[in-house]
mmCIF file of C-alpha atoms in Angstrom:
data_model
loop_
_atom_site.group_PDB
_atom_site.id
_atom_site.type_symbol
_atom_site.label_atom_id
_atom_site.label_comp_id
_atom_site.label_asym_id
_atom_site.label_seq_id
_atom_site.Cartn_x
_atom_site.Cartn_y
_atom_site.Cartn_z
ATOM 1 C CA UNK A 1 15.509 -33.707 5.178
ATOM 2 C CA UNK A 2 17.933 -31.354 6.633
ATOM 3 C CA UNK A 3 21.860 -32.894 6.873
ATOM 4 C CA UNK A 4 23.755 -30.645 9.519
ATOM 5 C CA UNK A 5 27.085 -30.828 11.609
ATOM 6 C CA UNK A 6 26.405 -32.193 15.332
ATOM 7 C CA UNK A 7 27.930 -29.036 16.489
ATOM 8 C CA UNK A 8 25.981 -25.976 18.032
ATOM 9 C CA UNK A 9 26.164 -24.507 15.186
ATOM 10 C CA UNK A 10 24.182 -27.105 13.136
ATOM 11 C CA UNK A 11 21.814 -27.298 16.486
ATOM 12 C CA UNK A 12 21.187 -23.709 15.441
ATOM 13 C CA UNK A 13 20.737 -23.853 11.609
ATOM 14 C CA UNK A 14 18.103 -26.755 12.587
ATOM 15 C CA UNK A 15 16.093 -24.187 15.383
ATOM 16 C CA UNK A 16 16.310 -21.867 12.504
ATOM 17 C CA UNK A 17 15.087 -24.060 9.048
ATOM 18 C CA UNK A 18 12.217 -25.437 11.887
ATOM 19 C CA UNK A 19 11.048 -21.835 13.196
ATOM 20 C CA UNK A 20 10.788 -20.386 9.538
ATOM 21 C CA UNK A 21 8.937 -23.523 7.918
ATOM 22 C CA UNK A 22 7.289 -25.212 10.821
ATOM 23 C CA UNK A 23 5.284 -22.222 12.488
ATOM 24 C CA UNK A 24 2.191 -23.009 14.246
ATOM 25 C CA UNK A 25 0.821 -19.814 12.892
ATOM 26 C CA UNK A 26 0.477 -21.257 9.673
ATOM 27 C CA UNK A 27 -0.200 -24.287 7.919
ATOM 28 C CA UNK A 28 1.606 -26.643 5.287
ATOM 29 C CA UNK A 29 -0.784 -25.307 2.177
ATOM 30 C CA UNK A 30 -0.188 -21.563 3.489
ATOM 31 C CA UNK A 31 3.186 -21.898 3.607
ATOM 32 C CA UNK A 32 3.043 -22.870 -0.040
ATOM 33 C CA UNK A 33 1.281 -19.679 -0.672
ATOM 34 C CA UNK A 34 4.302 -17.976 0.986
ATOM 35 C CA UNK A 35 6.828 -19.542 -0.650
ATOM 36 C CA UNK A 36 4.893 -18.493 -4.215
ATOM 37 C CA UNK A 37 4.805 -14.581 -2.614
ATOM 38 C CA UNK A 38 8.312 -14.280 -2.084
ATOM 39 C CA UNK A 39 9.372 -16.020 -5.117
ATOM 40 C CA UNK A 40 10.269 -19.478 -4.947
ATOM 41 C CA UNK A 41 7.650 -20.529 -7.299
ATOM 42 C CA UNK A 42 9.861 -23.260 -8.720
ATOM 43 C CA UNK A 43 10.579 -25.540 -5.864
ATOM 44 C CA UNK A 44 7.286 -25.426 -4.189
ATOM 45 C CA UNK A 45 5.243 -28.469 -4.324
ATOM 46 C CA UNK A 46 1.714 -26.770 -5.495
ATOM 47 C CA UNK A 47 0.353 -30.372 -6.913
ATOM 48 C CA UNK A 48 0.069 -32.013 -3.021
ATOM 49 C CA UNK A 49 -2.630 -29.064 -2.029
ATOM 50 C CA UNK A 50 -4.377 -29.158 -5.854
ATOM 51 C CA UNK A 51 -3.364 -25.182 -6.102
ATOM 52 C CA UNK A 52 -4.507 -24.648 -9.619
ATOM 53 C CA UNK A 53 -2.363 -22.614 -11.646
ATOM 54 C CA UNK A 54 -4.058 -20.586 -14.563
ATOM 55 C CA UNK A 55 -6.994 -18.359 -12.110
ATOM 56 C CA UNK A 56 -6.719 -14.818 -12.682
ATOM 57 C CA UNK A 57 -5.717 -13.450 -9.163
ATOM 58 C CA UNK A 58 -4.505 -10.503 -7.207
ATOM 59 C CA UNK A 59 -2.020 -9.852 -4.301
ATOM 60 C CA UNK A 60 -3.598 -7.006 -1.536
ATOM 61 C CA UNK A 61 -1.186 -6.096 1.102
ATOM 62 C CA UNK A 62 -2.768 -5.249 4.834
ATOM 63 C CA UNK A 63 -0.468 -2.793 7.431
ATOM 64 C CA UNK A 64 -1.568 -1.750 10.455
ATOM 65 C CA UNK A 65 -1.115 2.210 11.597
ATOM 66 C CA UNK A 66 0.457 0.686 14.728
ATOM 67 C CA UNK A 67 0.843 -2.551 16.643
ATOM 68 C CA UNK A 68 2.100 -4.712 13.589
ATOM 69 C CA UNK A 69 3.167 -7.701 15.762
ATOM 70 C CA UNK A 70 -0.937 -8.399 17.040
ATOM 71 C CA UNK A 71 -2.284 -7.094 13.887
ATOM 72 C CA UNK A 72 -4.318 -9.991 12.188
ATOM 73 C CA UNK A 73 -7.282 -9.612 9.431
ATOM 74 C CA UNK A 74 -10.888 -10.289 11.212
ATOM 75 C CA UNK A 75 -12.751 -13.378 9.893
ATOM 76 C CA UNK A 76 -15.940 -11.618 9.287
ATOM 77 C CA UNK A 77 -14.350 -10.152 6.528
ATOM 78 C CA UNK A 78 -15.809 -10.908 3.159
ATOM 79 C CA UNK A 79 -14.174 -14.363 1.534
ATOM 80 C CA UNK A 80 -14.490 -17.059 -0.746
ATOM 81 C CA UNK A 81 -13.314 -20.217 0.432
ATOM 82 C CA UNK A 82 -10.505 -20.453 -2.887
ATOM 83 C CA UNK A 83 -9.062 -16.649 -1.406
ATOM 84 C CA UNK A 84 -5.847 -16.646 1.236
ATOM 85 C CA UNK A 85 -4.775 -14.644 3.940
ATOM 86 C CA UNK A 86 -0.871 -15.100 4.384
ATOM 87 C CA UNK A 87 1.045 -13.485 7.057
ATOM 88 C CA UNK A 88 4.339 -12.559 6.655
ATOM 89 C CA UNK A 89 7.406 -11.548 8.028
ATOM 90 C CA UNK A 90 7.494 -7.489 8.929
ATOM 91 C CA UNK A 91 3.243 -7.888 10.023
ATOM 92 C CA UNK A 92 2.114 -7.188 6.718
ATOM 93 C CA UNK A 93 -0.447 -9.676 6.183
ATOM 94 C CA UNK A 94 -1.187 -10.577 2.137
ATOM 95 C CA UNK A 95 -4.601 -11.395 1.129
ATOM 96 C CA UNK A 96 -4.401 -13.671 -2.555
ATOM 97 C CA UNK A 97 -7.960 -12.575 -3.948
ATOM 98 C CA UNK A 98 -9.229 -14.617 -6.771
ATOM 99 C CA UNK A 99 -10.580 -12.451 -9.232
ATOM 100 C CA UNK A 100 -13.227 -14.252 -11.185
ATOM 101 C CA UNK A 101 -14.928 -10.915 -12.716
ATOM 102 C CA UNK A 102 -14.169 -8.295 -10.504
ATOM 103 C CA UNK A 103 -12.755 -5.350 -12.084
ATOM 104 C CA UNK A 104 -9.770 -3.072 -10.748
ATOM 105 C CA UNK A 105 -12.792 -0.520 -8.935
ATOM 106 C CA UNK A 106 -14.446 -3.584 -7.591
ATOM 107 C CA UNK A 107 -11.089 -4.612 -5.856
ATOM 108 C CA UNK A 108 -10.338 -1.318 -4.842
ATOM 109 C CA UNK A 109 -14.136 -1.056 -3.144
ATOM 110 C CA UNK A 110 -13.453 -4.639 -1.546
ATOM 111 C CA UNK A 111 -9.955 -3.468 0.467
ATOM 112 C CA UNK A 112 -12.093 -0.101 1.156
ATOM 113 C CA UNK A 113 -14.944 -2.538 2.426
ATOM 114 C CA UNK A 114 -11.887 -4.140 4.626
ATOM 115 C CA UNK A 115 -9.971 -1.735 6.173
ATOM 116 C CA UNK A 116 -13.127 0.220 7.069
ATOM 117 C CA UNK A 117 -14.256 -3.534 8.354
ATOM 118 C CA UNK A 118 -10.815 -3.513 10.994
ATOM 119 C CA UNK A 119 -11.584 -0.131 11.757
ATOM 120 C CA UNK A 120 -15.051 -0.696 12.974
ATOM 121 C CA UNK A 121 -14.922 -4.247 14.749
ATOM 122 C CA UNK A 122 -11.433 -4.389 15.524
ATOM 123 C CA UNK A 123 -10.330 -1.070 16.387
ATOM 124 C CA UNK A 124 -7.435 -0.972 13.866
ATOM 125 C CA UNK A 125 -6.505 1.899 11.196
ATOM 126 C CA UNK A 126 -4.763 -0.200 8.558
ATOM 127 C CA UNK A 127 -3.778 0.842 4.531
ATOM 128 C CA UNK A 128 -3.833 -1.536 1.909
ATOM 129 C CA UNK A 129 -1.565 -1.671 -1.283
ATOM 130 C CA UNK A 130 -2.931 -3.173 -4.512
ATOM 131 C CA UNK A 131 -1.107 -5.131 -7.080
ATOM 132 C CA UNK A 132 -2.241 -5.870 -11.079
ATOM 133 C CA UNK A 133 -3.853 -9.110 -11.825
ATOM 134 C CA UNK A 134 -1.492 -12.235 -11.498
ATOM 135 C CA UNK A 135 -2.635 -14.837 -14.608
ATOM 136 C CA UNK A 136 -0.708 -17.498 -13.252
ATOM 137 C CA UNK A 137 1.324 -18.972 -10.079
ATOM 138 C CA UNK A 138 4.701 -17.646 -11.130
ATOM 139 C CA UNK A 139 3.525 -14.111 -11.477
ATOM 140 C CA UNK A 140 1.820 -13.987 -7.898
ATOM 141 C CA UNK A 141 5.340 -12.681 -6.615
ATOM 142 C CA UNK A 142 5.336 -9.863 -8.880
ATOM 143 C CA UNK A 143 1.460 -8.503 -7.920
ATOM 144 C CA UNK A 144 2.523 -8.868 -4.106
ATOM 145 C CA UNK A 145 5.711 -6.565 -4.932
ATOM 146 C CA UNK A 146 3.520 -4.260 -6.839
ATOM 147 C CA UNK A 147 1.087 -4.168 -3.913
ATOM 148 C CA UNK A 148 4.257 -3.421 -1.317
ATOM 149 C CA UNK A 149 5.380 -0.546 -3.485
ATOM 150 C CA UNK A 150 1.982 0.596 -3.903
ATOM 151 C CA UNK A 151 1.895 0.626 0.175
ATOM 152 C CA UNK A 152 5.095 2.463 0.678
ATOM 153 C CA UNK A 153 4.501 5.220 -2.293
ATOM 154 C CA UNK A 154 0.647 5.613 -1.080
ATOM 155 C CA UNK A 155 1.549 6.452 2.589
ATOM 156 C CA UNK A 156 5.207 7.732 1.762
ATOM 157 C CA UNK A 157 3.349 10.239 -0.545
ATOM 158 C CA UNK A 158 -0.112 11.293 2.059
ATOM 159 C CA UNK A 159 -2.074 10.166 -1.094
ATOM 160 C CA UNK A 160 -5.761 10.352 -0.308
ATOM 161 C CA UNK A 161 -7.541 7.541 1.732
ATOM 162 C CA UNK A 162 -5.833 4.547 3.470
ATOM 163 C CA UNK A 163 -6.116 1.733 -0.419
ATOM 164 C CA UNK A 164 -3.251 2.536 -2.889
ATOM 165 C CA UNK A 165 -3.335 0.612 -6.310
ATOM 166 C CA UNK A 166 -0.392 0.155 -8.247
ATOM 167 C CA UNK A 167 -1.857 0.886 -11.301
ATOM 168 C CA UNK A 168 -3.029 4.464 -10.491
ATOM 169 C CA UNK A 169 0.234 5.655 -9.110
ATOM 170 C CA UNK A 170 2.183 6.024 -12.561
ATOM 171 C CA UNK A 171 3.313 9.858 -11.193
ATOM 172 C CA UNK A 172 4.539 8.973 -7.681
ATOM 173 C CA UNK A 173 6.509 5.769 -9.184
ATOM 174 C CA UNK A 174 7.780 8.178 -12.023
ATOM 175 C CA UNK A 175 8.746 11.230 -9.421
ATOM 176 C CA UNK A 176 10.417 8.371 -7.291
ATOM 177 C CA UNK A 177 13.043 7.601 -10.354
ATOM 178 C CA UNK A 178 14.246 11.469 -9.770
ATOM 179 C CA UNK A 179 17.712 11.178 -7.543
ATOM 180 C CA UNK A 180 17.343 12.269 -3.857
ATOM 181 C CA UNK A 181 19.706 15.311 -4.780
ATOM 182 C CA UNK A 182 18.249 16.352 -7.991
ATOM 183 C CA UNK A 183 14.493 16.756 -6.149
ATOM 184 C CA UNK A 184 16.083 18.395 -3.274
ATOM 185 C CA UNK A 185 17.804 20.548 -6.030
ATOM 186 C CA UNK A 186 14.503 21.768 -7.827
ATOM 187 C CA UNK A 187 12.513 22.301 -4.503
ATOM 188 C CA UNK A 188 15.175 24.440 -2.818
ATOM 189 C CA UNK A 189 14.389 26.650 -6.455
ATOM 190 C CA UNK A 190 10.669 26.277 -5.327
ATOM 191 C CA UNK A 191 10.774 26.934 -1.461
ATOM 192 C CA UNK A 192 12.951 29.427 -1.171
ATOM 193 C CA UNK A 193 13.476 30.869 2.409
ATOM 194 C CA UNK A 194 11.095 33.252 1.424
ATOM 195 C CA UNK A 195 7.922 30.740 0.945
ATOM 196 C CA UNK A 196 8.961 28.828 3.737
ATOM 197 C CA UNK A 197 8.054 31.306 5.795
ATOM 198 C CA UNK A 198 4.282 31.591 4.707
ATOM 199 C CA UNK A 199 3.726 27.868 4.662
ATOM 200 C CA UNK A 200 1.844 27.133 7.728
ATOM 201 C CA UNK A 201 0.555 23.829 8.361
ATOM 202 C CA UNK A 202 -3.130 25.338 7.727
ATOM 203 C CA UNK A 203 -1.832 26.783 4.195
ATOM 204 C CA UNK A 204 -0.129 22.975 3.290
ATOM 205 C CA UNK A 205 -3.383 21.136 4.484
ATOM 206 C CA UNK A 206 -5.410 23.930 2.259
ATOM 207 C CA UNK A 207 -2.604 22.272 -0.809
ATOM 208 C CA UNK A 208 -3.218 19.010 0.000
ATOM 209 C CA UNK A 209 -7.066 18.992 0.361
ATOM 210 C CA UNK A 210 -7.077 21.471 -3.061
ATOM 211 C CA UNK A 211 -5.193 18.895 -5.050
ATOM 212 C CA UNK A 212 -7.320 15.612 -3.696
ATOM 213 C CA UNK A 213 -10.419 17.247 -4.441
ATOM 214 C CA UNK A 214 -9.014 17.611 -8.372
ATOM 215 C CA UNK A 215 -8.747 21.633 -8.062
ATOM 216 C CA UNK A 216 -12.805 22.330 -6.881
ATOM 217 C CA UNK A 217 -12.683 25.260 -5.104
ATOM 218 C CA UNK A 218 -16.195 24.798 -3.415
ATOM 219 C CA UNK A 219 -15.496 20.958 -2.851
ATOM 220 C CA UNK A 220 -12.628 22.192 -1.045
ATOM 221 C CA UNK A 221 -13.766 24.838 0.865
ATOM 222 C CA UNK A 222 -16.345 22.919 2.229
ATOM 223 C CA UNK A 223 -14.083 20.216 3.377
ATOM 224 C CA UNK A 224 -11.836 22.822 5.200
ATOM 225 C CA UNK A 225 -14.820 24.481 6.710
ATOM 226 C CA UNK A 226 -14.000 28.092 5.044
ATOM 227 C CA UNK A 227 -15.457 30.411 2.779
ATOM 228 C CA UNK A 228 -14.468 30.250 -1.150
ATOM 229 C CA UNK A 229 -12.880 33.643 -1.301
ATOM 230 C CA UNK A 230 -10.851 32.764 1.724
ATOM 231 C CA UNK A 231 -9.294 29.976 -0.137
ATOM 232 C CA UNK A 232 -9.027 31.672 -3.311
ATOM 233 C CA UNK A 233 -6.784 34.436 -0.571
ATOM 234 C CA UNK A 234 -4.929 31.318 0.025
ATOM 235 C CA UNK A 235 -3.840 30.183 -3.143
ATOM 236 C CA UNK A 236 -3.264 33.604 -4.358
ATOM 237 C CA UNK A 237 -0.777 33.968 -1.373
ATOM 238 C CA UNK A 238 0.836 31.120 -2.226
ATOM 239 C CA UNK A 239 1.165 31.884 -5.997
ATOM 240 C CA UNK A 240 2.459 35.520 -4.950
ATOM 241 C CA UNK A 241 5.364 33.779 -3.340
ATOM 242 C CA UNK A 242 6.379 31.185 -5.755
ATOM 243 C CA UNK A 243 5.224 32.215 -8.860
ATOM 244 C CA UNK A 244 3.185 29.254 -9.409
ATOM 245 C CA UNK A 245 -0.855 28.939 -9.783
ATOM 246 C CA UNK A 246 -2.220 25.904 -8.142
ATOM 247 C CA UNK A 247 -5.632 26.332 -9.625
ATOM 248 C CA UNK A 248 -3.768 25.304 -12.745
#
């Protein structure tokens, strides 16, 4: 029961409390769901829609390259009938997996399944984000977090494919303690005016694709279409400059 003024402004706060709760985009029980995502695990009524508590689950976090506002997960993805698809606010839309005995690869092959599942029927590029295993209602908030940050550091970072897990990103989340001025600091000592010159966009793409192929030189030269000793010119240009051997 909502108690306001009978004043425009009350009017307004009612509009408001009725658009956020009462959407016809969702329902009563997902709303719940909601409520436990974004924290407010204490004052929401899981007992009316039998939402058992103790079932090992996870939080996976959907975004769209482009287009967030029409951006919804296809139904012919693969779900059990206890697993939830949430949307929320900014046109992220949460998927609640339960976990049963599906390990962290198995989880990370199901969002690859997905995304490559919206890419194919739908039409949309999407990335996912990955939280750790929620053993009860009150930590569900904490996975979804987990699986925003995961989101933001995977893309913010160009790490390799379009699902980030939480878990396997302990160096991005540790190189994202060090201040803003303090990085910018230790690269200007890196990229000095000097290597900034030589660093085409074909050398930083031979970088990138070097270090996500775990330092193979033939893995690597096959993705980039070249032969081996012109990528072993290409790192030995680059150490030349900055002093620094990327094949260690």
């Amino acid at each position: 029961i909502y108690s306001c003024p009978d004043t425009e402004e009350g009017l307004l706060l009612i509009e408001h409390l009725s658009a956020r709760f009462s959407s016809d985009s969702i329902t009563a029980e997902d709303q719940i769901w909601k409520s436990l995502l974004i924290g407010f695990a204490d004052h929401t009524p899981v007992h009316e829609f039998n939402i058992r508590n103790n079932i090992r689950r996870t939080v996976l976090v959907f975004r769209p390259a482009q287009h967030p506002e029409r951006f919804t997960l296809q139904e012919s993805i693969p779900m059990e009938s206890s697993d939830r698809i949430i949307p929320m606010e900014n046109g992220d839309v949460a998927l609640i997996l339960e976990l049963k005995k599906r390990s962290e690869k198995e989880v990370i092959e199901y969002a690859e399944a997905v995304t490559e599942t919206m890419e194919s029927e739908a039409g949309i590029v999407c990335f996912a984000g990955i939280g750790t295993n929620a053993e009860t209602l009150d930590s569900l908030s904490v996975s979804y977090t987990e699986a925003v940050n995961a989101l933001q550091t995977g893309m913010r970072h160009h790490l390799k494919g379009r699902v980030f897990s939480y878990n396997r990103q302990t160096l991005e989340r540790l190189s994202d303690l060090i201040p803003d001025d303090r990085a910018f600091a230790f690269w200007q000592k890196i990229i000095t005016p000097e290597v900034q010159k030589i660093l085409s966009d074909d050398l930083l793409v031979t970088i990138r694709t070097f270090f996500q192929n775990d330092l193979n030189l033939s893995t690597t030269a096959r993705q980039l279409f070249i032969h081996r000793n012109t990528l072993i010119y290409r790192l030995d240009k680059v150490r030349r400059a900055t002093g620094l051997d990327l094949k260690k």
